[in-house]
mmCIF file of C-alpha atoms in Angstrom:
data_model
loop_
_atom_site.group_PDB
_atom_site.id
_atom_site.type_symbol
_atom_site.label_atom_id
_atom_site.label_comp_id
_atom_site.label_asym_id
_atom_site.label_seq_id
_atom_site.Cartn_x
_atom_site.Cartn_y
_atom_site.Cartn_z
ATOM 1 C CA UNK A 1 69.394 -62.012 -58.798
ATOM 2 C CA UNK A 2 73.406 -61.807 -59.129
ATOM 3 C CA UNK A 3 73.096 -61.292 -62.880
ATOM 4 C CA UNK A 4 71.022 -58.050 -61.974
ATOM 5 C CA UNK A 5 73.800 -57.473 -59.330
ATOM 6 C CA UNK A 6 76.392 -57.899 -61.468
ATOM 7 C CA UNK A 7 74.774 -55.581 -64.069
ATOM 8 C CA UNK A 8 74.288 -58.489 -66.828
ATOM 9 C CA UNK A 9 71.923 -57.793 -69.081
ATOM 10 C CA UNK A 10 72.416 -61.187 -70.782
ATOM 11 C CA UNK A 11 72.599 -63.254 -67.806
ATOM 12 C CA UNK A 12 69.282 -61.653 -66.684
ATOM 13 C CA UNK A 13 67.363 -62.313 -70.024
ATOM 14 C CA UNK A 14 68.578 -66.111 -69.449
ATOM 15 C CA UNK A 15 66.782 -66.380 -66.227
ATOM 16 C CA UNK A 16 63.628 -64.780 -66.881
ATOM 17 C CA UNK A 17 62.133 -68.153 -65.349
ATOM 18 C CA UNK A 18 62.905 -67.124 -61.805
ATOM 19 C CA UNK A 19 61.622 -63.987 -62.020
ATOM 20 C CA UNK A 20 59.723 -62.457 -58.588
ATOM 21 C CA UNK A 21 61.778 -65.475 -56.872
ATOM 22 C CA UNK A 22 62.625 -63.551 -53.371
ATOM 23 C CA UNK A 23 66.002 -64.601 -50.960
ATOM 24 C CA UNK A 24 66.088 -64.638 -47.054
ATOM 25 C CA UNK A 25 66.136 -60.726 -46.801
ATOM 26 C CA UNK A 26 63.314 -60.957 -49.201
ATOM 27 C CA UNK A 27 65.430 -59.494 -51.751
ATOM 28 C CA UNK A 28 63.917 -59.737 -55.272
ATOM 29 C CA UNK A 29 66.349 -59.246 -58.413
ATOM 30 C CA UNK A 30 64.550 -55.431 -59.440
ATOM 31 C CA UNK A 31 66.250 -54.805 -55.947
ATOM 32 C CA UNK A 32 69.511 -56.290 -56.843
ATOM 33 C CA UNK A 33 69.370 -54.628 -60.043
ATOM 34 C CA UNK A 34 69.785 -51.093 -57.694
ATOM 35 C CA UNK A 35 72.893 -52.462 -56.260
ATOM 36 C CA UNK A 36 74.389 -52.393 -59.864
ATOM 37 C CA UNK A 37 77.740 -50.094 -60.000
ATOM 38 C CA UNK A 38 77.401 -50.770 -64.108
ATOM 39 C CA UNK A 39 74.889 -47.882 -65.013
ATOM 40 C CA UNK A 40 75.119 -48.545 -68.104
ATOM 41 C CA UNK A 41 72.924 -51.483 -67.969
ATOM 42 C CA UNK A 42 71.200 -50.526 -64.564
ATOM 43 C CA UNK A 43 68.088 -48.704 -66.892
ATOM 44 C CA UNK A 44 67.598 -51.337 -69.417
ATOM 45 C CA UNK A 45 67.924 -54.773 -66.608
ATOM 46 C CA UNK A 46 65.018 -52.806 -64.293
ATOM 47 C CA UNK A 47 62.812 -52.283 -67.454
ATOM 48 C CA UNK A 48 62.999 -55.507 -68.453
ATOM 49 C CA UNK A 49 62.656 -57.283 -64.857
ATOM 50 C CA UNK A 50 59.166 -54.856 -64.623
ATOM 51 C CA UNK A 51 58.252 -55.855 -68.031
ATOM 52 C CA UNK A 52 58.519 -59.382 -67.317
ATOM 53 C CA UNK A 53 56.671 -59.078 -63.966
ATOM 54 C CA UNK A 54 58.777 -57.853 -61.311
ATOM 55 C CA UNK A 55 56.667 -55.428 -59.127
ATOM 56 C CA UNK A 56 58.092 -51.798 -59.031
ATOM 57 C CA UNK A 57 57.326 -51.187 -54.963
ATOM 58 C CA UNK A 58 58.549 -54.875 -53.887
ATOM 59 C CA UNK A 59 58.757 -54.404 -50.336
ATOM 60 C CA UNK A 60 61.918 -56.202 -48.618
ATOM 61 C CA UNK A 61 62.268 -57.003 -44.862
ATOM 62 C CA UNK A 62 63.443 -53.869 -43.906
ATOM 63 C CA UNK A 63 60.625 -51.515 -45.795
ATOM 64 C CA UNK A 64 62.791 -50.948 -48.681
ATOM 65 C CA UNK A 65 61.575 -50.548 -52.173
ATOM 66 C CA UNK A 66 63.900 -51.058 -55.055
ATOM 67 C CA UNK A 67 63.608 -46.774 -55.384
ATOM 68 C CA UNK A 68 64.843 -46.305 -51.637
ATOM 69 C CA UNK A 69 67.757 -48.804 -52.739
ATOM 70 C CA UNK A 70 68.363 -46.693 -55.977
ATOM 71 C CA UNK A 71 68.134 -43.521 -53.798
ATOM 72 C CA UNK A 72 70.718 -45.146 -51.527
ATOM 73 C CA UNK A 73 73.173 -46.398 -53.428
ATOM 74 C CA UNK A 74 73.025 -42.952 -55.700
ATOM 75 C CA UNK A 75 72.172 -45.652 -59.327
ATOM 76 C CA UNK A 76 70.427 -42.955 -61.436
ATOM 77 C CA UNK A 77 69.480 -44.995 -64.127
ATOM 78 C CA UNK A 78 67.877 -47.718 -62.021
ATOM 79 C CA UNK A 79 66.060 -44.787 -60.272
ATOM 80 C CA UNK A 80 65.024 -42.988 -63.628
ATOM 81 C CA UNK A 81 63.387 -46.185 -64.527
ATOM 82 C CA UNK A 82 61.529 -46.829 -61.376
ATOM 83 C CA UNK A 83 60.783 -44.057 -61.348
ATOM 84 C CA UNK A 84 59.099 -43.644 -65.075
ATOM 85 C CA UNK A 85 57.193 -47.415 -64.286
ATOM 86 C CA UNK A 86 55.287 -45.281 -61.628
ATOM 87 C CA UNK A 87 57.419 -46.501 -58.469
ATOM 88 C CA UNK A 88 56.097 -44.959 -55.102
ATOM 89 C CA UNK A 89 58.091 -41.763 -54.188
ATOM 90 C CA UNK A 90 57.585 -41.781 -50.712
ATOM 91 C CA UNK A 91 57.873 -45.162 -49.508
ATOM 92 C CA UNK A 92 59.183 -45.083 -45.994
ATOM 93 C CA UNK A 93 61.428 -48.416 -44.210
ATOM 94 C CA UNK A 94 60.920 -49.825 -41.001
ATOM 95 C CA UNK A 95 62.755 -48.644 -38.578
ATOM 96 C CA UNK A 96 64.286 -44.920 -39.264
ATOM 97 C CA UNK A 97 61.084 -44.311 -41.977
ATOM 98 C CA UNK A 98 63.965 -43.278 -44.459
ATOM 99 C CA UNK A 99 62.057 -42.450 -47.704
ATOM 100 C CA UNK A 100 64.490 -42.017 -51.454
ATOM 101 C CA UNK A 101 65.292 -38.678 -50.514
ATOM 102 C CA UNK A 102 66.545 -38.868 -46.882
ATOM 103 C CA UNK A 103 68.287 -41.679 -48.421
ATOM 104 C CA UNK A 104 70.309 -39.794 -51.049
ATOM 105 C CA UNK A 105 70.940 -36.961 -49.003
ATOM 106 C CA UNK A 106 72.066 -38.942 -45.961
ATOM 107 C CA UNK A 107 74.458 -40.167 -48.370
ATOM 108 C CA UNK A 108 75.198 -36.862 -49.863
ATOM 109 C CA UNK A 109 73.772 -37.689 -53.230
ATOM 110 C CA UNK A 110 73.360 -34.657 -55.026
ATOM 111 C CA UNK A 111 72.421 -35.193 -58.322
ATOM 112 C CA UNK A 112 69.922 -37.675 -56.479
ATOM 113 C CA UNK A 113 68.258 -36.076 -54.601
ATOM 114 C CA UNK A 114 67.403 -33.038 -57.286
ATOM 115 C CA UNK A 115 66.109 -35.584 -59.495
ATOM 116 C CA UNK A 116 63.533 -36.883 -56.589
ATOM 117 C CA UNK A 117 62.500 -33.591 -56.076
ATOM 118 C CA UNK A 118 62.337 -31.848 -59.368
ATOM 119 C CA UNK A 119 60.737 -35.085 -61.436
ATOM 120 C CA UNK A 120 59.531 -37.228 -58.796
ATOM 121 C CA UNK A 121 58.235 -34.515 -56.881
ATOM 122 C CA UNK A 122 59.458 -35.821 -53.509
ATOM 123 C CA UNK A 123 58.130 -34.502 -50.334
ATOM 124 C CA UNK A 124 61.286 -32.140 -48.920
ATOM 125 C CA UNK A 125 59.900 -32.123 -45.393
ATOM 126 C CA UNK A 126 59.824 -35.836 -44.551
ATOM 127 C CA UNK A 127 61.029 -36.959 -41.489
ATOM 128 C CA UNK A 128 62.333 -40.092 -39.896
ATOM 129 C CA UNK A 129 61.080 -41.616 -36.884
ATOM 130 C CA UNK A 130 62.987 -39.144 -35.004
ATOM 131 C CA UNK A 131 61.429 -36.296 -37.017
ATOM 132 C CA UNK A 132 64.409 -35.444 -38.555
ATOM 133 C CA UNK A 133 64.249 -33.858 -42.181
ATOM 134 C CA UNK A 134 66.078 -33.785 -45.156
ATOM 135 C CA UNK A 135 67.461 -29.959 -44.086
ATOM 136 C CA UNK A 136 68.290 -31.314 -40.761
ATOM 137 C CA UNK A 137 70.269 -34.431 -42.109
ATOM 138 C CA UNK A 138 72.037 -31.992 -44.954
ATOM 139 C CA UNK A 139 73.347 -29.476 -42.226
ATOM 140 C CA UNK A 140 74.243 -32.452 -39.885
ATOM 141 C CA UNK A 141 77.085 -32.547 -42.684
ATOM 142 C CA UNK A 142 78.544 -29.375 -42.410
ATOM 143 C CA UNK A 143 79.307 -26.811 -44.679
ATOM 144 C CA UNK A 144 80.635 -29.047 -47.545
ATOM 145 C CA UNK A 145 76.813 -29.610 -48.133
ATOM 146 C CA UNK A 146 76.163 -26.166 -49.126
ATOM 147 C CA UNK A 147 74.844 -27.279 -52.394
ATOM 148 C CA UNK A 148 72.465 -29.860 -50.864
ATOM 149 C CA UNK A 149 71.407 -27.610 -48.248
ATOM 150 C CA UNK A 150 70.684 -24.613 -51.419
ATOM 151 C CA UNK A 151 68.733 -27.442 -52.888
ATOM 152 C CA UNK A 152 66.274 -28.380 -50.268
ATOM 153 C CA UNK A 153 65.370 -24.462 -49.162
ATOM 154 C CA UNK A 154 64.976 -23.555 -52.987
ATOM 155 C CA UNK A 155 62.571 -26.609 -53.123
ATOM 156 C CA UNK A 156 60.318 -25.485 -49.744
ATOM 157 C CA UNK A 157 61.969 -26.664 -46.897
ATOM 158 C CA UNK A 158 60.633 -25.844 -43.747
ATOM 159 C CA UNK A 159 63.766 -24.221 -42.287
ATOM 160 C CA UNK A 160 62.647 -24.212 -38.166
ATOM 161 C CA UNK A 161 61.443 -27.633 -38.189
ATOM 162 C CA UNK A 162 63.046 -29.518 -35.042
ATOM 163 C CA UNK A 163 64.043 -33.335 -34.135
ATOM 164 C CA UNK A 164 61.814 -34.780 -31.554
ATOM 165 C CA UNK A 165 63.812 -36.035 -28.438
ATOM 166 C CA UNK A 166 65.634 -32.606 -28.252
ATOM 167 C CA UNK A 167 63.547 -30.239 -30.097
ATOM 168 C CA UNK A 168 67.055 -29.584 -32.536
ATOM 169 C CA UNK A 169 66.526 -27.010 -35.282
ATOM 170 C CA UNK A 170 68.909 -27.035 -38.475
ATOM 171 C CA UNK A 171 69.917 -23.542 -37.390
ATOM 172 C CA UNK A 172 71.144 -25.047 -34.061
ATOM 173 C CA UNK A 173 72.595 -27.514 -35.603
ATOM 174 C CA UNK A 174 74.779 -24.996 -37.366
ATOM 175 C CA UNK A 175 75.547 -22.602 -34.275
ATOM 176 C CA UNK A 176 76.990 -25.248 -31.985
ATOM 177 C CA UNK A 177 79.222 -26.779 -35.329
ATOM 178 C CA UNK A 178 80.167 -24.164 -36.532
ATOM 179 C CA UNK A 179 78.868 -24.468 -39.798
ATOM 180 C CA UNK A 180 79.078 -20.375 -40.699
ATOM 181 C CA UNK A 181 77.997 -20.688 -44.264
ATOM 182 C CA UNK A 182 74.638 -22.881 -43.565
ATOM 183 C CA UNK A 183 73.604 -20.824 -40.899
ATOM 184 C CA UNK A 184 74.324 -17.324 -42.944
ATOM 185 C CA UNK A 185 71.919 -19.725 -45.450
ATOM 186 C CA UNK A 186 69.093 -20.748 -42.983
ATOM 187 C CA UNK A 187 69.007 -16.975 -41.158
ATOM 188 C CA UNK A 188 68.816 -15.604 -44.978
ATOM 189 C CA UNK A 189 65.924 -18.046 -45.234
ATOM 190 C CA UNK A 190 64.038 -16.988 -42.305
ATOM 191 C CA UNK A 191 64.883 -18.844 -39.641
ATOM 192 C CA UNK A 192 63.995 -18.389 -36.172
ATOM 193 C CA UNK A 193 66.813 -17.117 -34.692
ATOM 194 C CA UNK A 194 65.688 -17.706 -31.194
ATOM 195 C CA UNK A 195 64.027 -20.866 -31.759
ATOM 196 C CA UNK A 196 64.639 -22.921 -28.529
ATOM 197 C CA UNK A 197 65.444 -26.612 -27.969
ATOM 198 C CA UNK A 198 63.675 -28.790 -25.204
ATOM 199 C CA UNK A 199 66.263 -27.511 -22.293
ATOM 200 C CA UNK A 200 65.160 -23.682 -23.422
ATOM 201 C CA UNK A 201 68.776 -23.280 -25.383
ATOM 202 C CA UNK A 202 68.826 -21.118 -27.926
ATOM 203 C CA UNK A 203 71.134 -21.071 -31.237
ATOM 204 C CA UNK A 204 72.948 -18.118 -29.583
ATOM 205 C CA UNK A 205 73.960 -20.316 -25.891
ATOM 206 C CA UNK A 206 75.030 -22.674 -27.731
ATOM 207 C CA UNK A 207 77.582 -20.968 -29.940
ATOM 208 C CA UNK A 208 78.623 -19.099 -27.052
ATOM 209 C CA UNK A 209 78.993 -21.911 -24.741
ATOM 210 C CA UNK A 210 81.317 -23.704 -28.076
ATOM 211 C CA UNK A 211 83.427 -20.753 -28.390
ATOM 212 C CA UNK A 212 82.066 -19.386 -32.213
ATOM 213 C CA UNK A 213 83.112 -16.162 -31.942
ATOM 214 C CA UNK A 214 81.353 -15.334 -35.044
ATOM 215 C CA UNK A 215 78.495 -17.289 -35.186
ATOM 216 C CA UNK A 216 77.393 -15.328 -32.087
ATOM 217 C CA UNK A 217 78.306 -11.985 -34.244
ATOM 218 C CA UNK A 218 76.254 -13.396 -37.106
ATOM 219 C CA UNK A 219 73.364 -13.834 -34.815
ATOM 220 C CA UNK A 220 73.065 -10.862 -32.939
ATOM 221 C CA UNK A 221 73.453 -9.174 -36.237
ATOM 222 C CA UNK A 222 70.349 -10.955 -37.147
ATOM 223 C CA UNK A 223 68.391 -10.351 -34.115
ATOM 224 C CA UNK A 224 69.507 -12.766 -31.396
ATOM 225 C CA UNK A 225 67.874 -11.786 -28.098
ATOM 226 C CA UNK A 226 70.772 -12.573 -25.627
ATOM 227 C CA UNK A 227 68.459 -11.913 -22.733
ATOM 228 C CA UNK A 228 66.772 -15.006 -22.732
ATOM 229 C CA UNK A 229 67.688 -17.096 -20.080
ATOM 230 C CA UNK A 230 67.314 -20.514 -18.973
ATOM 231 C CA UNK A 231 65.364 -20.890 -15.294
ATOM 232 C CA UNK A 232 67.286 -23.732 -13.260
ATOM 233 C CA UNK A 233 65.189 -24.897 -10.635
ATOM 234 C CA UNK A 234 66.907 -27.060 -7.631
ATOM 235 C CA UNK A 235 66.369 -27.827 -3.814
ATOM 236 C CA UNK A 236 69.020 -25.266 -2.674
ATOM 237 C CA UNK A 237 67.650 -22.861 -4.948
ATOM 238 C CA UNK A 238 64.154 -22.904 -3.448
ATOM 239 C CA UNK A 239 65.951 -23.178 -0.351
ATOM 240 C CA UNK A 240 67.300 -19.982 -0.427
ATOM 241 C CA UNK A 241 64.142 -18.089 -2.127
ATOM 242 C CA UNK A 242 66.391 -17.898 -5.524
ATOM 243 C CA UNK A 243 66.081 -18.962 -9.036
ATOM 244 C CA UNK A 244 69.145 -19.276 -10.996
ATOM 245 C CA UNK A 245 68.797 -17.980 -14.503
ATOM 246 C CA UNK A 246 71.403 -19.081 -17.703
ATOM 247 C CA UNK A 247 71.984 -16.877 -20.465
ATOM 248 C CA UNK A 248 74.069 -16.566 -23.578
ATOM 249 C CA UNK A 249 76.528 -14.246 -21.215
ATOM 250 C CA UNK A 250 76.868 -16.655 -18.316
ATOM 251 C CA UNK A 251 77.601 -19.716 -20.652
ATOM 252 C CA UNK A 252 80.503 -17.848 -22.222
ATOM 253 C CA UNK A 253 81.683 -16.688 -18.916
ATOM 254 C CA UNK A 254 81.732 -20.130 -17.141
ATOM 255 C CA UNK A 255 83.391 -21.702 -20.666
ATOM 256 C CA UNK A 256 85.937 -19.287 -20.441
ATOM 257 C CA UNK A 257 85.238 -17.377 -24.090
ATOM 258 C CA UNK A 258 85.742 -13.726 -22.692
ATOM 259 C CA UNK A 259 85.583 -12.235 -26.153
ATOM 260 C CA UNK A 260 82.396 -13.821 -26.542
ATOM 261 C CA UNK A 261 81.562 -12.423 -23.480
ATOM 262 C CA UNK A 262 82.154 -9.097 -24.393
ATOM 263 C CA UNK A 263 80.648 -9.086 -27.130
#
């Protein structure tokens, strides 16, 4: 197991006789082999641990396979091979359901995540436990994931798919942030521009409630309805015969953006 760690070919070949031997975490050495940082012999140490008996989709206490370790720690090699000795693609760990491509692109690897897509033919619209996606977890990083984010919708994302506690789009995501350049992306995509969360907020509230002078432009340029309003339902309201209604305009006006407002 360390001499897979470790990336030593040699010291693996020596100790072929503990091979599918397992640690606490039940850790076997094909999934110390995707710890590697020596990609040179990352390919050549998984090949020979699966020729010599090591299973491809070991399964270690947490769900992980050694291809959602690969994915993770962004070892090409080790994930080539896995990936030629027929390892599952879409194997999912316990507790967030992380599959090889959430993985990589929670840890913004690129060239990773293009390769699960494109050869393994990884599903782009996975989702955690939380029903978050690969999109959602790529704009979550802001705009310096343009190229991930380019990625994903040229590969079939589903661009208005939403979390499930909150009901939070990708295109939401980028209003409130600020993200200009994903959301010019995800609008030239077709996404729904007045999409609403679980409260009823649309992208548009809350960019004007943040202050994003020109995400709000960029919206209503698209079609943003700022009409649609937000019913707020309490005691003194029904009190008094009343409903109390939120909009795009009222948010800016209580946050103080004026130009916003105005707009």
């Amino acid at each position: 197991m360390q001499a897979a760690k470790r990336g030593d070919l040699e010291g693996v070949q020596e100790n072929l006789l503990y091979i599918a031997e397992t640690d606490s975490d039940n850790f076997s050495a094909l999934t110390f082999a995707t710890f590697s940082t020596q990609f040179s012999t990352s390919s050549s140490i998984v090949k020979l641990l699966i020729d010599s008996g090591e299973k491809v989709n070991h399964v270690d206490k947490n769900g992980y396979t050694p291809l959602l370790w690969a994915a993770q720690n962004n070892n090409m090699p080790a994930a080539i091979a896995l990936i030629e000795a027929q390892a599952n693609i879409e194997p999912q760990s316990i507790d967030q359901h992380l599959t090889p491509l959430l993985a990589a692109v929670v840890n913004h690897n690129l060239e990773m995540a293009e390769y699960l897509l494109t050869e393994g033919k990884a599903n782009v619209n996975a989702r955690t436990s939380n029903h978050v996606t690969s999109l959602i977890s790529a704009v979550s990083g802001g705009d310096k994931n343009r190229k991930m984010v380019e990625l994903l919708i040229n590969n079939g994302a589903a661009i208005n798919h939403y979390t499930k506690d909150l009901k939070i789009s990708a295109a939401m995501i980028a209003s409130q942030e600020n993200y200009i350049e994903l959301l010019e992306l995800l609008l030239n995509s077709d996404a729904d521009v007045d999409q609403k969360n679980k409260m009823g907020a649309t992208a548009l509230m809350m960019a004007a409630t943040n202050g994003h002078y020109d995400i709000v432009q960029m919206l209503l340029d698209h079609g943003a309805d700022p009409k649609i309003s937000i019913k707020i339902d309490t005691e003194e309201d029904f009190e008094r015969g009343t409903i109390s209604r939120i909009t795009a305009l009222t948010m800016a006006t209580s946050y103080g953006h004026q130009e916003i407002s105005d707009l």
